[in-house]
Coordinates of C-alpha atoms in Angstrom, one line a residue:
M1 CA -182.5 -74.8 25.2
S2 CA -185.0 -74.8 22.4
L3 CA -185.2 -73.3 18.9
P4 CA -188.1 -72.3 16.6
P5 CA -189.4 -75.1 14.3
L6 CA -187.2 -76.1 11.4
N7 CA -189.5 -75.1 8.6
L8 CA -189.1 -73.0 5.5
P9 CA -190.3 -69.6 6.9
Y10 CA -187.9 -69.8 9.8
A11 CA -185.1 -71.0 7.6
I12 CA -185.6 -68.0 5.3
A13 CA -185.8 -65.6 8.2
A14 CA -182.6 -67.1 9.7
A15 CA -180.7 -66.7 6.4
T16 CA -182.0 -63.2 5.6
P17 CA -179.0 -61.3 7.0
L18 CA -176.6 -63.4 5.0
L19 CA -178.8 -63.1 1.9
V20 CA -178.9 -59.3 2.3
V21 CA -175.1 -59.1 2.5
L22 CA -174.7 -61.5 -0.5
F23 CA -177.2 -59.5 -2.6
L24 CA -175.6 -56.1 -1.8
M25 CA -172.0 -57.2 -2.2
I26 CA -172.4 -59.6 -5.2
G27 CA -175.5 -58.3 -6.9
L28 CA -174.9 -54.6 -6.3
N29 CA -171.1 -54.6 -5.9
W30 CA -171.3 -52.8 -2.6
R31 CA -168.3 -52.7 -0.2
G32 CA -168.4 -54.5 3.1
S33 CA -168.4 -51.1 4.9
K34 CA -171.8 -50.3 3.2
A35 CA -173.3 -53.8 3.1
G36 CA -172.3 -54.7 6.7
P37 CA -174.5 -52.1 8.5
L38 CA -177.6 -53.3 6.5
G39 CA -176.8 -56.9 7.2
W40 CA -176.5 -56.1 10.9
L41 CA -179.8 -54.2 10.8
S42 CA -181.6 -57.1 9.1
S43 CA -180.2 -59.5 11.8
I44 CA -181.6 -57.2 14.5
I45 CA -185.0 -57.0 12.8
M46 CA -185.2 -60.8 12.4
A47 CA -184.0 -61.4 16.0
L48 CA -186.6 -59.1 17.5
F49 CA -189.7 -59.9 15.4
V50 CA -189.1 -63.5 14.4
F51 CA -186.8 -65.2 16.9
G52 CA -188.0 -63.6 20.2
A53 CA -185.0 -61.5 21.1
N54 CA -185.2 -58.5 23.4
A55 CA -183.3 -55.3 24.0
Q56 CA -180.9 -56.9 26.6
L57 CA -180.0 -59.7 24.2
L58 CA -179.2 -57.2 21.5
L59 CA -177.0 -55.1 23.8
V60 CA -175.1 -58.2 25.1
A61 CA -174.6 -59.3 21.5
F62 CA -173.3 -55.9 20.5
G63 CA -171.0 -55.8 23.5
R64 CA -169.5 -59.2 22.7
A65 CA -169.3 -58.2 19.0
L66 CA -167.4 -55.0 19.8
L67 CA -164.9 -56.9 21.9
L68 CA -164.4 -59.5 19.1
S69 CA -164.0 -56.7 16.6
V70 CA -161.3 -54.9 18.6
F71 CA -159.5 -58.2 19.1
V72 CA -159.2 -58.6 15.3
L73 CA -158.9 -54.9 14.4
Y74 CA -156.0 -54.4 16.8
I75 CA -153.9 -56.6 14.5
I76 CA -155.3 -55.0 11.3
W77 CA -154.7 -51.4 12.4
M78 CA -151.1 -52.1 13.6
A79 CA -150.3 -54.2 10.5
L80 CA -151.4 -51.3 8.3
L81 CA -149.3 -49.0 10.5
L82 CA -146.2 -51.1 10.0
Y83 CA -146.7 -51.3 6.3
Q84 CA -146.9 -47.5 6.1
V85 CA -143.8 -47.1 8.2
V86 CA -141.9 -49.4 5.9
S87 CA -143.4 -48.3 2.6
Q88 CA -142.9 -44.6 3.2
A89 CA -139.3 -45.3 4.1
G90 CA -138.9 -46.8 0.6
A91 CA -138.3 -50.4 1.8
I92 CA -141.0 -52.0 -0.2
E93 CA -139.8 -50.2 -3.3
I94 CA -136.2 -51.4 -2.8
I95 CA -137.3 -55.0 -2.2
G96 CA -139.5 -55.0 -5.3
R97 CA -136.7 -53.5 -7.4
E98 CA -133.9 -55.8 -6.3
L99 CA -135.6 -59.2 -6.2
P100 CA -136.4 -59.5 -10.0
G101 CA -132.7 -59.3 -10.8
L102 CA -132.1 -62.6 -9.0
A103 CA -134.2 -64.6 -11.4
K104 CA -133.5 -64.7 -15.2
E105 CA -136.3 -67.0 -16.5
K106 CA -139.9 -65.8 -16.7
A107 CA -141.3 -68.8 -14.7
S108 CA -138.7 -68.3 -12.0
Q109 CA -139.6 -64.6 -11.8
A110 CA -143.3 -65.5 -11.5
L111 CA -142.5 -67.9 -8.6
L112 CA -140.2 -65.5 -6.8
L113 CA -142.4 -62.4 -7.1
G114 CA -146.0 -63.8 -7.5
W115 CA -145.7 -66.8 -5.2
V116 CA -143.0 -66.1 -2.6
F117 CA -142.6 -62.3 -2.4
A118 CA -146.4 -61.8 -2.6
S119 CA -146.8 -64.3 0.3
F120 CA -144.2 -62.5 2.3
L121 CA -146.1 -59.2 1.9
Q122 CA -149.3 -61.0 2.8
G123 CA -147.7 -62.4 5.9
A124 CA -146.5 -59.0 7.0
S125 CA -149.4 -56.8 5.9
G126 CA -152.1 -58.2 3.6
F127 CA -155.3 -56.3 2.9
G128 CA -154.7 -56.1 -0.9
V129 CA -151.1 -55.0 -0.6
P130 CA -149.5 -58.1 -2.3
A131 CA -151.6 -57.7 -5.5
A132 CA -151.1 -53.9 -5.6
V133 CA -147.3 -54.2 -5.2
V134 CA -146.5 -57.4 -7.2
A135 CA -148.8 -57.0 -10.2
P136 CA -147.0 -53.9 -11.6
L137 CA -143.6 -55.5 -11.0
L138 CA -144.6 -58.5 -13.1
A139 CA -146.1 -56.3 -15.8
G140 CA -142.8 -54.4 -15.9
L141 CA -140.9 -57.6 -16.5
G142 CA -142.9 -58.3 -19.6
F143 CA -145.9 -60.4 -18.3
S144 CA -149.2 -59.5 -19.9
P145 CA -151.4 -57.2 -17.8
I146 CA -154.0 -60.0 -17.2
S147 CA -151.4 -62.6 -16.2
A148 CA -149.5 -60.1 -14.0
V149 CA -152.6 -59.5 -11.9
V150 CA -153.8 -63.1 -11.9
I151 CA -150.4 -64.4 -10.8
A152 CA -150.2 -61.8 -8.0
L153 CA -153.7 -62.8 -6.8
V154 CA -153.3 -66.5 -7.0
G155 CA -149.8 -66.8 -5.7
H156 CA -150.3 -65.5 -2.2
A157 CA -153.7 -67.0 -1.4
W158 CA -152.3 -69.9 0.7
A159 CA -150.7 -67.3 3.1
V160 CA -154.0 -65.4 3.8
T161 CA -155.2 -67.3 6.9
F162 CA -152.0 -66.9 8.9
G163 CA -151.1 -63.7 7.0
S164 CA -151.6 -60.2 8.2
L165 CA -149.9 -61.4 11.3
G166 CA -152.6 -64.1 11.8
S167 CA -155.6 -61.8 11.7
S168 CA -157.9 -64.2 9.9
F169 CA -156.9 -67.1 12.2
Y170 CA -157.5 -64.9 15.2
S171 CA -160.9 -64.0 13.8
L172 CA -161.9 -67.7 13.6
I173 CA -160.8 -68.1 17.2
A174 CA -162.9 -65.2 18.2
A175 CA -165.9 -66.3 16.2
T176 CA -166.0 -69.9 17.5
G177 CA -164.8 -69.4 21.1
L178 CA -162.3 -72.2 20.7
S179 CA -158.6 -72.1 21.4
G180 CA -156.4 -71.9 18.3
E181 CA -154.5 -75.0 19.4
E182 CA -157.6 -77.1 18.6
F183 CA -157.4 -76.4 14.8
A184 CA -154.1 -74.8 14.1
A185 CA -152.4 -78.0 12.9
S186 CA -155.3 -79.1 10.6
S187 CA -155.5 -75.5 9.2
A188 CA -151.7 -75.4 8.5
A189 CA -151.9 -78.8 6.8
L190 CA -154.6 -77.8 4.4
L191 CA -153.0 -74.5 3.8
G192 CA -149.7 -76.2 3.1
L193 CA -151.4 -78.3 0.4
S194 CA -152.8 -75.0 -0.9
C195 CA -149.3 -73.6 -1.1
L196 CA -148.4 -76.2 -3.7
F197 CA -151.6 -75.6 -5.6
C198 CA -150.9 -71.8 -5.7
G199 CA -147.4 -72.4 -6.9
L200 CA -148.6 -74.8 -9.6
A201 CA -151.2 -72.2 -10.8
V202 CA -148.5 -69.5 -10.9
L203 CA -146.3 -71.7 -13.1
W204 CA -149.2 -72.6 -15.4
E205 CA -150.2 -69.0 -15.8
S206 CA -146.6 -68.0 -16.5
G207 CA -145.8 -70.6 -19.2
G208 CA -148.2 -73.5 -19.2
L209 CA -146.9 -77.1 -19.2
D210 CA -143.4 -76.1 -20.2
A211 CA -143.0 -73.9 -17.2
I212 CA -144.2 -76.8 -14.9
K213 CA -141.8 -79.3 -16.6
G214 CA -138.9 -76.9 -16.2
H215 CA -139.5 -75.8 -12.6
W216 CA -141.3 -78.6 -10.9
G217 CA -138.3 -79.2 -8.7
Q218 CA -138.3 -75.6 -7.6
L219 CA -142.0 -75.8 -7.0
L220 CA -141.8 -78.9 -4.8
G221 CA -138.6 -77.9 -3.0
V222 CA -139.6 -74.4 -2.0
G223 CA -143.3 -75.3 -1.5
I224 CA -142.6 -78.2 0.9
I225 CA -140.2 -76.0 2.9
M226 CA -142.7 -73.1 3.2
S227 CA -145.5 -75.5 4.1
A228 CA -143.4 -77.2 6.7
V229 CA -142.2 -74.0 8.3
Q230 CA -145.8 -72.6 8.4
Y231 CA -147.0 -75.9 10.0
G232 CA -144.2 -75.9 12.6
L233 CA -144.8 -72.3 13.6
A234 CA -148.6 -72.9 13.8
V235 CA -148.2 -76.0 15.9
V236 CA -146.0 -74.3 18.5
G237 CA -148.5 -71.4 18.7
L238 CA -146.7 -68.7 16.7
W239 CA -149.7 -68.0 14.6
S240 CA -148.7 -64.4 13.9
L241 CA -145.4 -65.6 12.4
A242 CA -146.6 -68.7 10.5
A243 CA -147.2 -67.4 7.0
F244 CA -144.7 -64.5 7.3
G245 CA -141.9 -66.8 8.6
A246 CA -142.7 -69.4 5.9
A247 CA -142.5 -66.9 3.1
L248 CA -139.4 -65.3 4.5
I249 CA -137.6 -68.7 4.6
G250 CA -139.0 -69.5 1.2
M251 CA -137.5 -66.2 -0.2
A252 CA -134.1 -67.1 1.3
V253 CA -134.3 -70.6 -0.1
M254 CA -135.2 -69.4 -3.6
I255 CA -132.3 -66.9 -3.5
I256 CA -129.9 -69.8 -2.6
D257 CA -131.5 -71.9 -5.3
F258 CA -130.7 -69.2 -7.9
R259 CA -127.1 -69.2 -6.7
I260 CA -126.3 -72.9 -6.6
G261 CA -129.2 -74.7 -8.4
L262 CA -130.5 -76.3 -5.2
F263 CA -133.7 -77.6 -7.0
D264 CA -132.4 -77.6 -10.6
V265 CA -133.3 -81.1 -11.7
S266 CA -131.0 -81.1 -14.8
K267 CA -128.0 -80.1 -12.7
W268 CA -128.8 -82.8 -10.1
K269 CA -128.9 -85.3 -12.9
A270 CA -125.5 -84.2 -14.1
R271 CA -124.2 -84.6 -10.6
I272 CA -125.6 -88.0 -10.2
L273 CA -124.1 -89.1 -13.5
G274 CA -120.7 -88.1 -12.1
S275 CA -119.9 -84.8 -13.8
K276 CA -116.8 -84.0 -11.7
K277 CA -116.2 -80.8 -13.5
R278 CA -119.7 -79.5 -12.6
I279 CA -119.3 -80.6 -9.0
S280 CA -115.9 -78.9 -8.6
L281 CA -117.3 -75.8 -10.1
K282 CA -120.2 -75.7 -7.7
I283 CA -117.8 -76.3 -4.8
S284 CA -115.5 -73.6 -5.8
R285 CA -118.4 -71.2 -6.1
L286 CA -119.6 -72.1 -2.6
N287 CA -116.1 -71.5 -1.2
L288 CA -116.7 -67.9 -0.4
A289 CA -113.3 -67.5 1.4
D290 CA -111.5 -67.8 -2.0
I291 CA -113.7 -65.2 -3.6
P292 CA -112.4 -61.7 -3.4
A293 CA -114.8 -59.1 -2.0
P294 CA -116.7 -57.4 -4.8
S295 CA -116.5 -53.7 -5.4
I296 CA -119.6 -51.5 -5.0
S297 CA -120.0 -51.3 -8.8
E298 CA -119.8 -55.1 -9.0
Q299 CA -122.5 -55.5 -6.4
Q300 CA -124.8 -53.2 -8.2
S301 CA -124.3 -54.8 -11.6
N302 CA -124.3 -58.5 -10.5
P303 CA -127.5 -59.8 -9.0
K304 CA -125.7 -62.6 -7.3
F305 CA -124.4 -60.2 -4.6
A306 CA -126.8 -59.1 -2.0
N307 CA -127.5 -55.4 -2.2
K308 CA -126.9 -53.5 1.1
S309 CA -130.1 -51.5 0.7
L310 CA -132.1 -54.8 0.3
I311 CA -130.7 -55.9 3.7
I312 CA -131.6 -52.6 5.2
A313 CA -135.1 -52.8 3.7
L314 CA -135.7 -56.2 5.3
F315 CA -134.5 -55.1 8.7
P316 CA -138.0 -54.2 10.0
Y317 CA -139.2 -57.7 9.2
L318 CA -136.3 -59.3 11.0
L319 CA -137.1 -57.0 14.0
L320 CA -140.7 -58.1 13.8
T321 CA -139.7 -61.8 13.9
I322 CA -137.6 -61.2 17.0
I323 CA -140.3 -59.2 18.8
I324 CA -143.0 -61.7 18.2
I325 CA -140.9 -64.6 19.3
V326 CA -139.8 -62.8 22.5
G327 CA -143.3 -61.4 23.1
Q328 CA -145.2 -64.7 22.6
L329 CA -142.7 -67.2 24.0
I330 CA -140.7 -65.4 26.7
L331 CA -142.7 -62.4 27.9
E332 CA -146.2 -63.6 27.3
R333 CA -147.1 -63.6 31.0
P334 CA -145.5 -60.3 32.0
L335 CA -147.1 -58.6 29.0
S336 CA -150.6 -59.9 30.0
I337 CA -150.7 -57.9 33.1
F338 CA -153.2 -55.5 31.6
T339 CA -156.1 -57.5 30.1
I340 CA -159.6 -56.5 29.1
N341 CA -162.0 -59.3 30.0
P342 CA -165.5 -58.2 30.9
V343 CA -168.2 -60.7 31.9
F344 CA -171.6 -60.6 30.1
P345 CA -174.9 -61.6 31.7
E346 CA -177.1 -64.5 30.6
V347 CA -179.7 -63.7 27.9
E348 CA -182.6 -65.8 26.5
T349 CA -185.0 -65.6 23.6
S350 CA -188.8 -66.1 24.0
F351 CA -188.3 -69.5 22.4
G352 CA -185.9 -70.5 25.2
W353 CA -182.7 -70.2 23.3
L354 CA -180.1 -69.5 26.1
T355 CA -176.7 -67.8 25.9
E356 CA -175.0 -68.4 29.2
A357 CA -173.3 -65.7 31.3
G358 CA -169.6 -65.5 30.9
P359 CA -166.6 -63.5 29.7
G360 CA -166.1 -62.3 26.2
R361 CA -163.0 -62.4 24.1
S362 CA -160.1 -61.2 26.4
I363 CA -157.6 -58.7 25.0
S364 CA -154.1 -58.3 26.4
I365 CA -153.3 -54.6 25.9
L366 CA -149.5 -55.1 25.9
G367 CA -149.2 -58.7 24.8
H368 CA -151.7 -58.9 21.9
A369 CA -150.2 -59.5 18.4
G370 CA -151.4 -55.9 17.6
A371 CA -149.2 -54.6 20.4
L372 CA -146.2 -56.4 19.1
L373 CA -146.8 -54.9 15.7
L374 CA -147.0 -51.5 17.3
Y375 CA -143.6 -52.0 19.0
T376 CA -142.1 -53.0 15.7
S377 CA -143.6 -50.0 14.0
I378 CA -142.2 -47.6 16.5
L379 CA -138.7 -49.2 16.5
S380 CA -138.6 -49.4 12.7
Y381 CA -139.6 -45.7 12.4
L382 CA -136.8 -44.7 14.8
W383 CA -134.4 -46.9 12.8
F384 CA -135.2 -45.2 9.5
R385 CA -135.3 -41.7 11.2
S386 CA -131.8 -42.3 12.7
R387 CA -130.1 -43.6 9.5
G388 CA -132.3 -42.0 6.9
T389 CA -134.9 -43.4 4.6
L390 CA -134.1 -45.5 1.5
V391 CA -135.8 -43.0 -0.8
D392 CA -136.1 -39.2 -0.5
N393 CA -139.1 -38.5 1.7
D394 CA -139.0 -35.1 3.5
N395 CA -142.4 -35.8 5.0
Y396 CA -141.4 -39.0 6.8
R397 CA -143.1 -38.2 10.1
F398 CA -144.8 -40.7 12.5
G399 CA -147.9 -38.4 12.8
R400 CA -148.3 -38.3 9.1
I401 CA -147.9 -42.1 8.9
A402 CA -150.5 -42.6 11.6
I403 CA -153.0 -40.3 9.8
T404 CA -152.5 -42.2 6.6
T405 CA -153.1 -45.5 8.4
A406 CA -156.2 -44.2 10.1
R407 CA -157.7 -43.0 6.9
G408 CA -156.9 -46.3 5.1
S409 CA -158.5 -48.4 7.8
V410 CA -161.9 -46.6 8.1
R411 CA -163.8 -48.9 5.6
S412 CA -162.3 -52.1 6.9
T413 CA -163.2 -51.1 10.5
I414 CA -166.8 -50.3 9.7
G415 CA -167.1 -53.6 7.7
I416 CA -165.6 -55.8 10.3
V417 CA -167.5 -54.2 13.3
T418 CA -170.9 -54.5 11.5
L419 CA -170.4 -58.0 10.1
V420 CA -169.2 -59.2 13.5
A421 CA -172.2 -57.7 15.1
M422 CA -174.5 -59.3 12.5
A423 CA -172.9 -62.7 13.1
V424 CA -173.0 -62.5 17.0
T425 CA -176.6 -61.3 16.9
M426 CA -177.5 -64.3 14.7
Q427 CA -175.7 -66.6 17.1
H428 CA -177.4 -65.2 20.2
A429 CA -180.9 -65.4 18.6
G430 CA -180.4 -69.0 17.6
M431 CA -180.4 -68.2 13.8
T432 CA -177.0 -69.7 13.2
Q433 CA -177.9 -72.9 14.9
I434 CA -181.1 -73.2 12.8
L435 CA -179.0 -72.8 9.6
A436 CA -176.5 -75.4 10.9
Q437 CA -179.2 -77.9 11.5
I438 CA -180.6 -77.4 8.0
L439 CA -177.2 -77.8 6.4
S440 CA -176.5 -80.9 8.4
R441 CA -179.8 -82.5 7.3
G442 CA -179.5 -81.4 3.7
T443 CA -175.9 -82.4 3.1
G444 CA -175.1 -85.2 5.4
P445 CA -171.8 -87.0 4.8
I446 CA -170.8 -84.8 1.8
F447 CA -170.6 -81.7 3.9
P448 CA -166.7 -81.8 4.0
V449 CA -166.8 -81.2 0.3
L450 CA -169.0 -78.1 0.7
S451 CA -167.2 -76.7 3.7
P452 CA -164.3 -74.9 1.8
F453 CA -166.9 -73.5 -0.7
I454 CA -168.8 -72.0 2.2
G455 CA -165.6 -70.3 3.4
A456 CA -164.8 -69.2 -0.1
L457 CA -168.3 -67.7 -0.5
G458 CA -167.7 -65.6 2.6
A459 CA -164.4 -64.3 1.3
F460 CA -165.9 -63.7 -2.2
M461 CA -168.7 -61.6 -0.9
T462 CA -166.7 -59.6 1.7
G463 CA -163.2 -59.6 0.1
S464 CA -161.8 -60.9 3.3
N465 CA -161.1 -64.3 4.9
T466 CA -161.3 -62.5 8.2
N467 CA -164.9 -61.5 7.5
S468 CA -165.6 -65.0 6.1
N469 CA -164.5 -66.6 9.4
V470 CA -166.6 -64.2 11.4
V471 CA -169.7 -64.7 9.3
F472 CA -169.5 -68.5 8.8
G473 CA -167.1 -69.8 11.5
Q474 CA -169.9 -70.5 14.1
L475 CA -172.1 -71.9 11.4
Q476 CA -169.4 -74.4 10.3
L477 CA -168.7 -75.3 14.0
E478 CA -172.4 -76.0 14.7
T479 CA -172.8 -78.0 11.5
A480 CA -169.7 -80.1 12.3
I481 CA -171.0 -80.9 15.7
S482 CA -174.5 -81.8 14.3
L483 CA -173.0 -84.2 11.8
G484 CA -170.4 -85.7 14.2
L485 CA -167.5 -84.5 12.0
S486 CA -164.1 -83.4 13.2
V487 CA -164.5 -79.7 14.3
A488 CA -160.8 -79.1 13.6
L489 CA -161.1 -80.4 10.0
I490 CA -164.2 -78.4 9.2
L491 CA -162.8 -75.2 10.7
A492 CA -159.6 -75.8 8.7
S493 CA -161.7 -76.2 5.6
Q494 CA -163.6 -73.0 6.4
T495 CA -160.5 -70.8 6.7
T496 CA -158.6 -72.5 3.9
G497 CA -161.6 -72.1 1.6
G498 CA -161.8 -68.5 2.7
A499 CA -158.1 -68.0 1.9
I500 CA -158.6 -69.4 -1.6
G501 CA -161.9 -67.6 -2.1
S502 CA -160.2 -64.3 -1.4
L503 CA -158.0 -64.7 -4.6
F504 CA -161.1 -64.2 -6.8
A505 CA -163.0 -61.8 -4.6
P506 CA -164.1 -58.8 -6.7
A507 CA -162.7 -56.4 -4.1
K508 CA -159.2 -57.8 -4.5
V509 CA -159.5 -58.1 -8.2
V510 CA -160.3 -54.4 -8.4
V511 CA -157.2 -53.6 -6.2
G512 CA -154.9 -55.7 -8.4
S513 CA -156.3 -54.5 -11.7
S514 CA -156.1 -50.9 -10.8
T515 CA -152.3 -51.0 -10.5
V516 CA -151.7 -52.3 -14.0
A517 CA -152.7 -50.5 -17.2
G518 CA -154.7 -52.7 -19.6
A519 CA -155.7 -55.3 -17.0
S520 CA -159.4 -55.9 -17.6
E521 CA -161.2 -56.6 -14.3
G522 CA -163.6 -58.9 -16.0
K523 CA -160.9 -61.1 -17.6
V524 CA -158.9 -61.1 -14.4
L525 CA -161.9 -62.2 -12.4
K526 CA -162.7 -65.0 -14.9
K527 CA -159.2 -66.5 -14.9
A528 CA -158.8 -66.1 -11.1
T529 CA -162.2 -67.7 -10.5
I530 CA -161.2 -70.8 -12.6
Y531 CA -158.0 -71.3 -10.6
G532 CA -159.9 -70.8 -7.3
L533 CA -162.7 -73.2 -8.1
L534 CA -160.3 -75.9 -9.1
M535 CA -158.4 -75.5 -5.9
L536 CA -161.6 -75.5 -3.8
F537 CA -162.8 -78.7 -5.4
A538 CA -159.4 -80.4 -4.7
L539 CA -159.5 -79.2 -1.1
G540 CA -163.1 -80.5 -0.7
V541 CA -162.1 -83.9 -2.0
V542 CA -159.2 -84.0 0.4
S543 CA -161.4 -82.9 3.3
L544 CA -163.9 -85.7 2.4
L545 CA -161.2 -88.3 2.3
I546 CA -159.8 -87.2 5.7
A547 CA -163.3 -87.2 7.2
S548 CA -163.9 -90.7 5.9
L549 CA -160.6 -92.0 7.2
T550 CA -161.1 -90.5 10.7
D551 CA -164.8 -91.5 10.9

C-alpha cells in the first residue's frame, strides 16, 4: 500500500476536515451537530479530489461509519432512556436531596456531591447530566455559583471514559478495530490516577490548602478504592460497569466514613494513642443490635439513618448492576444469537492505499450494552408504575418518556454519525495515516506527553470524549505504531486526555452554568481550563515515564 508524498500541501489537505471542525466549534462556537456535517463534507471533497478516492470507497466508508455509529449510539440512546425513566420518577431529585445531609463540612459536601455523586451520575448516564444536577445542589448549600459549577465539572471527569455505561470506551474500540482487552487495563490505570487528581481539585476549589489538609485521608481512602474497583471491573471485561460500579462503591464508602470516621486522620491518631473511651464509643455505635429501631420522625430528622425513599431511588441502579453482570458474564453467548455483522468489499485509492475486505463492527441486538440498558429501563419503569413514583407525576408514561428521550438525542445522534463518517472517510482515503506519519516525525520520543492533549483537544472541540475517540483514536494508533510505542499506553492517554478535556469543553461549561444563577460561563471556563491543563500535563509526564521504562 502506498500514500501520497509527505509534503506540506498533502499535509494541509489531510488535516482540512479536522481544521474545519476545530474552526467551527471553537472559533464560531458551533455545536457538533452543525459542525459534523461540514467536517464530513470536507473529508469527502479532500478524499475525492486530492487523495484519489472513488464513489465505491465513499460508500464503503459510510457503511462502516453507520455501523460504528449505531454501535455507540445504541448505548447513548438507552442511557438517556434510563435517565428519563429514573428522573421523571423523582429518583434523581430524592438522591440529590438526601445525600447532602450526610456531610456537615463544606469540603466533605464537595467531595460527596461533586466528586462521588457526580461520578455516579456520569457512570449511569453522562452527557452533561452530572454538571446539570450537581451544580445547583452545591449552590444551594452555600458554594459560590462559579465554584459550584467548577466542582461539578471537575469532579466527575475521571469517570467519563467508562461512564455512560462505557460509551466512550466502546467508541475507541470501534474507531481502532482493536479489542477492549488490549487497552482496558492501561486506560483504567491512568483514569484511576485522574480520579485522585479530580478529588484533589475539588478539595482545592472548596477550601484551598485547609480543605486538603483536613480531608486528605478521605481523598486517598475513597479515591484509591474507587480507582481499584474501576480497574478490577475493567480488567475482567465489565467496561459498562467500571465507572458506575466504582462511584457506587465510593458513595457507600463515604457514607460509612461519615458514620464511623473511617478515613478521619485525627480520630485514627486518637485510637493509636490509646484513647479507650473513643474506641469503646465507636464500638458501641457499630453494635447495631443494641440500638433501638428509630421512629419515622427520627429517620427523617437524623441524616445518620438511611431514608427509605433513598433506597427506593437507588433500586434501578442496583437492578442495572445485576442485569449487566448477568448479561455480560453469564448470558453473553445466548444473547448474541442475533448479531449484525455485514462484510464490506475491498476498496483502494488511485495512489494504491488499500482497505481490505472484511466485516465491520458487529452489533449484538440482544446482548449489546444498549440492550441491557433497555431491559433495565423497562423493568425500572414497571417498578415505579407498580409502586408509584417518588414525586407526583401524573404524566409518568413510557411513551412520553420515549418521546422526551428521542428529542433529547437528536443533536448527539447527528454529531456522532457525521463525525464518525468523517473519521472513517479520512482513514479509508489514507489521510489519517499521513497525519500520523507527520506527527511521528515531528514529535519523536516526546509524543506520549502530547497524546493526552490530543485527546483533550477532541473533547474540547466536540464536548465529548466519545467523539474525541472517534476523531483521533485511529490517528493515535497509527502514530504509536510508527514510533514503536505501546499502543495500549497511547490509546489510554488518548481516552484519559479526552475525559479530562471534557471538563472544560465549552458545551459542558454552558450546560453546568445554565443551571446556576450568577455562574459566568467565561469565569467557569477559565477556572476549569486551568484545572484541566494541570491534570493533562501531569498525565503527559506519567505517560512519558511509563513509555521510557517500557522502551
